[in-house]
Amino acid sequence: MRAKLAAILVAMVVGLVVVGRAGDMLVDWLWFSSIGYAGVFWTIFSTRAVLFIAVLVVSAGACWLSGWLALRHARQAPALPPPATLSAPGSQAATSILSFLPSPVARRVGVAILAIALGVVAAFVEQPNWEVALRFLHQVPYGSDDPVFGNDIGFYLFTLPACVALKNWLLLLLFLSAATAGIVYWLHGDIAIDKAPPLSPAVVVHGSVLLGLYFAVKAWSYGLDRYLLLYSDNGVVVGAGYTDLHVRLPVLWLLIGLAAACAVAAWLNVRWRSWRIPAAAVALLFGSSFLAAVIFPALFNRLYVKPSELELETPFIARNIALTREAYGLGRIGVKPFPAEEGLTFASLEANRATIDNIRLWDWQPLSDTYAQLQEIRTYYKFLELDIDRYRLDGAYQQVLLAARELEPSLLPPNAQTWVNLHVLFTHGNGVVMSPVTRKSAEGLPVFYLQDIPPIANGGPVVREPRLYFGQGKERYAIVKGATPEFDYPKGKDNVYATYDGADGVAIGDPALRGLFSWYYADPNIMLSGYVTDESRILLRRNIQERVRTIVPVLQLDRDPYIVVSEGRLFWIQDAYTTSEWFPYAQPQSSGGLNYIRNSVKAVIDAYNGTVDLYVSEPGDPVIQTWQRIFPGLFKPLAAMPRDLQDHIRYPEDLFLVQAQLYRAYHMDTPEVFYNREDLWQFPRQLSGIDAASPGPIPGLGAAVRERGGRSRDAPRMDPYYMIMRLPGEAKAELVLMLPMVPSQRDNMIAWLVARCDSPNYGKVMVYEFPKDKLVFGPFQIEARIQQNTEISQQIALWNQMGSRVIRGHLLVVPIESSILYVSPLYLRAATGQLPELKRVIAAYGDRVVMEETLGAALAALFKDTARPAGPPHDRGQSIPADPTDVRAREALAHYERAIERLKAGDWSGFGIEFDALRPLLEELGRPSEGR
């Protein structure tokens, strides 16, 4: 009776698990089919199913065979003794179990059930390796060989992980088989610790066979360990070093032979049936492994290698440098000199007007607060993140900040958070807000190019479809085309409503499908609600990162998707990476185990329709080529992306950070310099923020930046930033992602790293290095000079005493031609308010630091002595006729004064007109007069 009850309970649990998994699978199939990627679903599902079934069948078969052999050769089970004769706890447990299996048939059935259960465990353990299996079966060659074994690097990216996974499964299989046999022998009394001998001959024979198989797998494992030497790390070299190749590699060959000999000895013990031979083999193999593979290499490294480490490790350091640069794309970084001169003039600023016009004065946090106060409109709207991009507006190439206004129903009043409101009525966000990075209003607030609901364009791109059904908010399903229209946006005292007519959604008009989704979400309202009609659809996976991750779980996603306005619609662009932990000789990334990365995919998600298009941005990457083989038709060439969207792709910040972190050391391509860390770089320190005082960490940012940029010395490290600028030697301005670099433990600037974002130079990364013999102030040193400026510090102290809070923005390093300009915004916020205002701009150049109301005024103050007109006029009191030279000089002076006024007002267009008028006059004044 108890056996039947247990069987019923087990069957119920298994049934619920199977039904739940089947329901999840059916929902996934419906969803993949609705978005046009049913082929992706079937590829993943069939691979997982085949792998699961194969592992289940082989594992269960091996466990059953081991258990069946144990049943056949175990001692005959004795009649159950009375409970009074049982003394040992093990005997009591064995007797209790045998009471459930009184007959031989029942015990064979029990072994079969146990084998199936262990097979299921093994299948679940191995099922996540479906990606490894697919990569192995569809791999493409890398095209380069490793320097030790001469294998194509594709072997390490695709084949070696599969071999390691297979080896681990075989070891697990042997353990489960041994456990099955051990249970059977224990139940039959063949294993009894309190008896002599503790193991019966059948146990010894069975164990010897399994142990021989283990030794055989171990011999193969030692063979794989030869290749794993290329991932070792001795603190000097990542990859196989001198000790690895001269000691550990021969030792591994020795251990392969020793393991094979132990396997033969274990199998021969089937005849001798002694427990001493297997015990001796185990002791010999593992003792030898400890002495020869651990102790001896450590002593050799300490006594022989360390005294001559640089000499012996030099060729291996060179391999580490070369292959790390290859794995992270560092070898593509171009190196150019940057003289860091101090020759900026008004003419230089005029020639680089596109750079000056796009210096970012709005920092993320102040602008986020301002957007929230001015443009969230209602409490249930939320700007989850600010994005930076560039648009061609009114004929000018402009850098802008923008944010999507997303719906957050959790911000509704608690009594309004009903099922209807959360899933039927409040379904989507509305519009974006956009503002230029440099301009401000008279009150110190941002100037809006796009604002309000529905979006009103005031110099920005027109948005004809502003609704956001897919975004960055928390996952929450929505039911559209229901019995009631959806809330669209507020309008005065009333609301405007709309009905979704996009392409996304799974039809749930059928009661069976409604029941399925009620089960899936554990929400009976989907089944019972009268708001769900025959035409209704359910939108799921509306978080864009979850959406992309579900379609292509084999890619890693950048943390910062960004919104784009294109052709009147809203799109999200999500960068995705192919990564690996198996690139030989490559330095692992500090925040994870990966040591290979490519930005191979750009995903575009329609914010209204939810359609996902995946474009290959790195077609030469062998990993993405492998996935293209596996999922034909899933990936499109980048050229197939609409031209307007191509204009908005940018170099991803996560990739740039990884590369910059590695480049701090791996710009040194000489092994001797690398070994001594003579030229180690780090990210610049920066002030955390505000008040008039000392630096401190930015909450939530300091630790991550310190890890990326090196030791912090109690200050956070500068993040990369996007800006529009004209690179030295280039004809026009472009969007770049840049980061200054400073020497380790120093604050002076030594270089700046830049990644280009615009076509046709997208993806090119360069480093501009300063002369070694010239001191160039770094950002932290400029911050110190700002704090030491008496006028600035007094003004900040005065504001703080008047009840306002001074917020110092991040300092930007702005390269212009062959010089460096530094700019930092300053904001004021009421002590009890949440609306920061941009009140001052601090600029520094050379040995001067100024603070003015606008960027134009600050630059005018910095460079007021660089454009004096030539040829001063004669004394106006003279009665002689005016000399033409005097007239031209007075005209030049008038143009100059008007240019300065335009510059102070931030009117760069007017400044350019006056400056253009000034130039021919100055040229005439500088030309020798006739007859001289």
Short mmCIF file of N, CA and C in Angstrom, two decimals, residues 340-428:
data_model
loop_
_atom_site.label_atom_id
_atom_site.label_comp_id
_atom_site.label_asym_id
_atom_site.label_seq_id
_atom_site.Cartn_x
_atom_site.Cartn_y
_atom_site.Cartn_z
N ALA A 340 50.04 68.13 -28.57
CA ALA A 340 49.56 68.82 -27.36
C ALA A 340 50.16 70.22 -27.27
N GLU A 341 49.94 71.01 -28.33
CA GLU A 341 50.44 72.38 -28.36
C GLU A 341 49.44 73.32 -27.72
N GLU A 342 49.86 74.56 -27.57
CA GLU A 342 48.96 75.58 -27.02
C GLU A 342 48.84 76.71 -28.03
N GLY A 343 48.31 76.36 -29.20
CA GLY A 343 48.21 77.34 -30.27
C GLY A 343 46.80 77.64 -30.69
N LEU A 344 45.81 77.36 -29.82
CA LEU A 344 44.43 77.64 -30.18
C LEU A 344 44.18 79.15 -30.27
N THR A 345 43.42 79.55 -31.29
CA THR A 345 43.01 80.93 -31.48
C THR A 345 41.55 80.97 -31.87
N PHE A 346 41.04 82.20 -32.06
CA PHE A 346 39.67 82.30 -32.56
C PHE A 346 39.53 81.64 -33.92
N ALA A 347 40.58 81.73 -34.73
CA ALA A 347 40.52 81.08 -36.03
C ALA A 347 40.41 79.56 -35.88
N SER A 348 41.10 79.01 -34.88
CA SER A 348 41.00 77.57 -34.63
C SER A 348 39.59 77.20 -34.21
N LEU A 349 38.98 78.02 -33.35
CA LEU A 349 37.62 77.73 -32.91
C LEU A 349 36.64 77.82 -34.07
N GLU A 350 36.85 78.82 -34.95
CA GLU A 350 35.97 78.95 -36.10
C GLU A 350 36.10 77.75 -37.02
N ALA A 351 37.32 77.25 -37.22
CA ALA A 351 37.53 76.11 -38.08
C ALA A 351 36.95 74.83 -37.49
N ASN A 352 36.76 74.83 -36.18
CA ASN A 352 36.22 73.65 -35.49
C ASN A 352 34.89 73.97 -34.82
N ARG A 353 34.08 74.75 -35.53
CA ARG A 353 32.81 75.17 -34.96
C ARG A 353 31.91 73.97 -34.65
N ALA A 354 31.97 72.94 -35.49
CA ALA A 354 31.12 71.76 -35.24
C ALA A 354 31.49 71.09 -33.92
N THR A 355 32.76 71.12 -33.57
CA THR A 355 33.17 70.56 -32.27
C THR A 355 32.66 71.43 -31.13
N ILE A 356 32.86 72.72 -31.23
CA ILE A 356 32.44 73.64 -30.17
C ILE A 356 30.94 73.60 -29.98
N ASP A 357 30.20 73.54 -31.09
CA ASP A 357 28.74 73.54 -31.00
C ASP A 357 28.19 72.28 -30.34
N ASN A 358 29.01 71.24 -30.19
CA ASN A 358 28.52 69.96 -29.67
C ASN A 358 29.23 69.52 -28.40
N ILE A 359 29.87 70.43 -27.70
CA ILE A 359 30.43 70.10 -26.40
C ILE A 359 29.28 69.89 -25.42
N ARG A 360 29.24 68.73 -24.81
CA ARG A 360 28.10 68.39 -23.96
C ARG A 360 28.17 69.11 -22.61
N LEU A 361 27.17 69.96 -22.37
CA LEU A 361 27.08 70.69 -21.10
C LEU A 361 26.04 70.09 -20.16
N TRP A 362 25.23 69.16 -20.66
CA TRP A 362 24.20 68.55 -19.83
C TRP A 362 24.65 67.16 -19.40
N ASP A 363 24.88 67.01 -18.09
CA ASP A 363 25.24 65.71 -17.53
C ASP A 363 23.99 64.87 -17.35
N TRP A 364 24.22 63.54 -17.21
CA TRP A 364 23.10 62.61 -17.16
C TRP A 364 22.16 62.88 -15.99
N GLN A 365 22.71 62.98 -14.79
CA GLN A 365 21.83 63.09 -13.64
C GLN A 365 21.08 64.41 -13.57
N PRO A 366 21.73 65.56 -13.75
CA PRO A 366 20.95 66.80 -13.75
C PRO A 366 19.89 66.83 -14.84
N LEU A 367 20.24 66.34 -16.04
CA LEU A 367 19.25 66.36 -17.11
C LEU A 367 18.12 65.37 -16.84
N SER A 368 18.45 64.22 -16.24
CA SER A 368 17.40 63.26 -15.89
C SER A 368 16.41 63.89 -14.93
N ASP A 369 16.92 64.60 -13.92
CA ASP A 369 16.04 65.27 -12.96
C ASP A 369 15.19 66.33 -13.66
N THR A 370 15.81 67.06 -14.58
CA THR A 370 15.07 68.11 -15.28
C THR A 370 14.00 67.51 -16.18
N TYR A 371 14.34 66.49 -16.93
CA TYR A 371 13.34 65.81 -17.75
C TYR A 371 12.18 65.31 -16.91
N ALA A 372 12.50 64.71 -15.76
CA ALA A 372 11.45 64.16 -14.91
C ALA A 372 10.50 65.26 -14.44
N GLN A 373 11.04 66.41 -14.10
CA GLN A 373 10.20 67.49 -13.58
C GLN A 373 9.38 68.16 -14.68
N LEU A 374 9.94 68.27 -15.89
CA LEU A 374 9.30 69.05 -16.92
C LEU A 374 8.50 68.24 -17.93
N GLN A 375 8.86 66.95 -18.12
CA GLN A 375 8.30 66.23 -19.26
C GLN A 375 7.71 64.86 -18.95
N GLU A 376 7.74 64.41 -17.71
CA GLU A 376 7.07 63.13 -17.44
C GLU A 376 5.55 63.28 -17.48
N ILE A 377 5.07 64.48 -17.31
CA ILE A 377 3.66 64.85 -17.51
C ILE A 377 2.74 64.24 -16.45
N ARG A 378 2.76 62.92 -16.30
CA ARG A 378 1.93 62.22 -15.32
C ARG A 378 2.80 61.28 -14.50
N THR A 379 2.30 60.92 -13.34
CA THR A 379 3.10 60.09 -12.42
C THR A 379 3.38 58.70 -12.98
N TYR A 380 2.54 58.23 -13.89
CA TYR A 380 2.72 56.87 -14.40
C TYR A 380 3.66 56.82 -15.60
N TYR A 381 4.21 57.96 -16.00
CA TYR A 381 5.24 57.96 -17.04
C TYR A 381 6.62 58.06 -16.39
N LYS A 382 7.60 57.48 -17.06
CA LYS A 382 8.94 57.45 -16.49
C LYS A 382 9.98 57.46 -17.61
N PHE A 383 11.00 58.31 -17.44
CA PHE A 383 12.17 58.26 -18.31
C PHE A 383 13.18 57.32 -17.65
N LEU A 384 13.27 56.12 -18.16
CA LEU A 384 14.11 55.12 -17.52
C LEU A 384 15.59 55.34 -17.79
N GLU A 385 15.90 55.96 -18.91
CA GLU A 385 17.31 56.13 -19.25
C GLU A 385 17.46 57.22 -20.29
N LEU A 386 18.56 57.98 -20.21
CA LEU A 386 18.89 58.97 -21.22
C LEU A 386 19.86 58.36 -22.23
N ASP A 387 19.66 58.68 -23.49
CA ASP A 387 20.53 58.20 -24.56
C ASP A 387 21.15 59.38 -25.28
N ILE A 388 22.28 59.14 -25.89
CA ILE A 388 22.97 60.18 -26.65
C ILE A 388 23.10 59.71 -28.08
N ASP A 389 22.85 60.60 -29.02
CA ASP A 389 22.89 60.25 -30.43
C ASP A 389 23.15 61.52 -31.22
N ARG A 390 23.15 61.39 -32.53
CA ARG A 390 23.35 62.56 -33.40
C ARG A 390 22.33 62.53 -34.52
N TYR A 391 21.91 63.73 -34.92
CA TYR A 391 20.93 63.91 -35.99
C TYR A 391 21.35 65.10 -36.83
N ARG A 392 20.96 65.07 -38.07
CA ARG A 392 21.17 66.23 -38.92
C ARG A 392 19.88 67.05 -38.89
N LEU A 393 19.94 68.17 -38.21
CA LEU A 393 18.77 69.01 -37.97
C LEU A 393 19.04 70.42 -38.49
N ASP A 394 18.13 70.92 -39.29
CA ASP A 394 18.29 72.25 -39.88
C ASP A 394 19.63 72.41 -40.58
N GLY A 395 20.07 71.34 -41.24
CA GLY A 395 21.30 71.40 -42.00
C GLY A 395 22.56 71.27 -41.18
N ALA A 396 22.43 71.13 -39.86
CA ALA A 396 23.60 71.03 -38.99
C ALA A 396 23.67 69.64 -38.37
N TYR A 397 24.88 69.15 -38.22
CA TYR A 397 25.13 67.84 -37.61
C TYR A 397 25.21 68.06 -36.10
N GLN A 398 24.19 67.59 -35.37
CA GLN A 398 24.06 67.94 -33.96
C GLN A 398 24.02 66.71 -33.07
N GLN A 399 24.66 66.84 -31.93
CA GLN A 399 24.60 65.81 -30.89
C GLN A 399 23.46 66.16 -29.95
N VAL A 400 22.63 65.15 -29.64
CA VAL A 400 21.45 65.41 -28.82
C VAL A 400 21.35 64.35 -27.73
N LEU A 401 20.62 64.69 -26.70
CA LEU A 401 20.24 63.76 -25.65
C LEU A 401 18.74 63.52 -25.78
N LEU A 402 18.32 62.27 -25.63
CA LEU A 402 16.90 61.97 -25.76
C LEU A 402 16.53 60.82 -24.83
N ALA A 403 15.26 60.76 -24.50
CA ALA A 403 14.76 59.74 -23.59
C ALA A 403 13.36 59.35 -24.01
N ALA A 404 13.07 58.06 -23.90
CA ALA A 404 11.74 57.54 -24.21
C ALA A 404 10.84 57.67 -22.99
N ARG A 405 9.64 58.15 -23.21
CA ARG A 405 8.66 58.30 -22.13
C ARG A 405 7.88 56.98 -22.03
N GLU A 406 8.31 56.14 -21.10
CA GLU A 406 7.72 54.81 -20.98
C GLU A 406 6.67 54.78 -19.86
N LEU A 407 5.77 53.83 -19.98
CA LEU A 407 4.69 53.70 -19.01
C LEU A 407 5.13 52.77 -17.88
N GLU A 408 4.92 53.21 -16.66
CA GLU A 408 5.22 52.41 -15.48
C GLU A 408 3.95 52.28 -14.64
N PRO A 409 3.11 51.28 -14.91
CA PRO A 409 1.85 51.16 -14.16
C PRO A 409 2.05 50.99 -12.66
N SER A 410 3.23 50.52 -12.26
CA SER A 410 3.48 50.38 -10.81
C SER A 410 3.47 51.73 -10.11
N LEU A 411 3.57 52.82 -10.88
CA LEU A 411 3.52 54.16 -10.28
C LEU A 411 2.10 54.69 -10.15
N LEU A 412 1.13 53.93 -10.63
CA LEU A 412 -0.26 54.31 -10.40
C LEU A 412 -0.57 54.25 -8.90
N PRO A 413 -1.56 55.00 -8.44
CA PRO A 413 -1.96 54.87 -7.03
C PRO A 413 -2.32 53.43 -6.72
N PRO A 414 -2.06 52.97 -5.51
CA PRO A 414 -2.31 51.56 -5.17
C PRO A 414 -3.73 51.10 -5.48
N ASN A 415 -4.71 51.95 -5.24
CA ASN A 415 -6.09 51.52 -5.51
C ASN A 415 -6.43 51.50 -6.99
N ALA A 416 -5.52 52.03 -7.83
CA ALA A 416 -5.76 52.00 -9.27
C ALA A 416 -5.00 50.87 -9.96
N GLN A 417 -4.23 50.10 -9.19
CA GLN A 417 -3.44 49.02 -9.78
C GLN A 417 -4.28 47.74 -9.88
N THR A 418 -5.34 47.84 -10.66
CA THR A 418 -6.22 46.70 -10.89
C THR A 418 -5.70 45.90 -12.10
N TRP A 419 -6.23 44.71 -12.27
CA TRP A 419 -5.79 43.88 -13.39
C TRP A 419 -6.12 44.55 -14.71
N VAL A 420 -7.27 45.17 -14.81
CA VAL A 420 -7.67 45.83 -16.05
C VAL A 420 -6.71 46.98 -16.36
N ASN A 421 -6.38 47.80 -15.37
CA ASN A 421 -5.48 48.92 -15.60
C ASN A 421 -4.08 48.43 -15.98
N LEU A 422 -3.59 47.41 -15.29
CA LEU A 422 -2.21 46.97 -15.48
C LEU A 422 -2.01 46.25 -16.80
N HIS A 423 -3.02 45.55 -17.31
CA HIS A 423 -2.81 44.68 -18.46
C HIS A 423 -3.69 44.99 -19.66
N VAL A 424 -4.73 45.79 -19.50
CA VAL A 424 -5.65 46.04 -20.60
C VAL A 424 -5.71 47.52 -20.97
N LEU A 425 -5.72 48.38 -19.99
CA LEU A 425 -5.95 49.80 -20.24
C LEU A 425 -4.64 50.57 -20.44
N PHE A 426 -3.72 50.45 -19.50
CA PHE A 426 -2.43 51.15 -19.58
C PHE A 426 -1.41 50.20 -20.20
N THR A 427 -1.24 50.32 -21.51
CA THR A 427 -0.44 49.33 -22.24
C THR A 427 0.84 49.87 -22.84
N HIS A 428 0.98 51.19 -22.96
CA HIS A 428 2.12 51.69 -23.72
C HIS A 428 2.53 53.09 -23.27
#
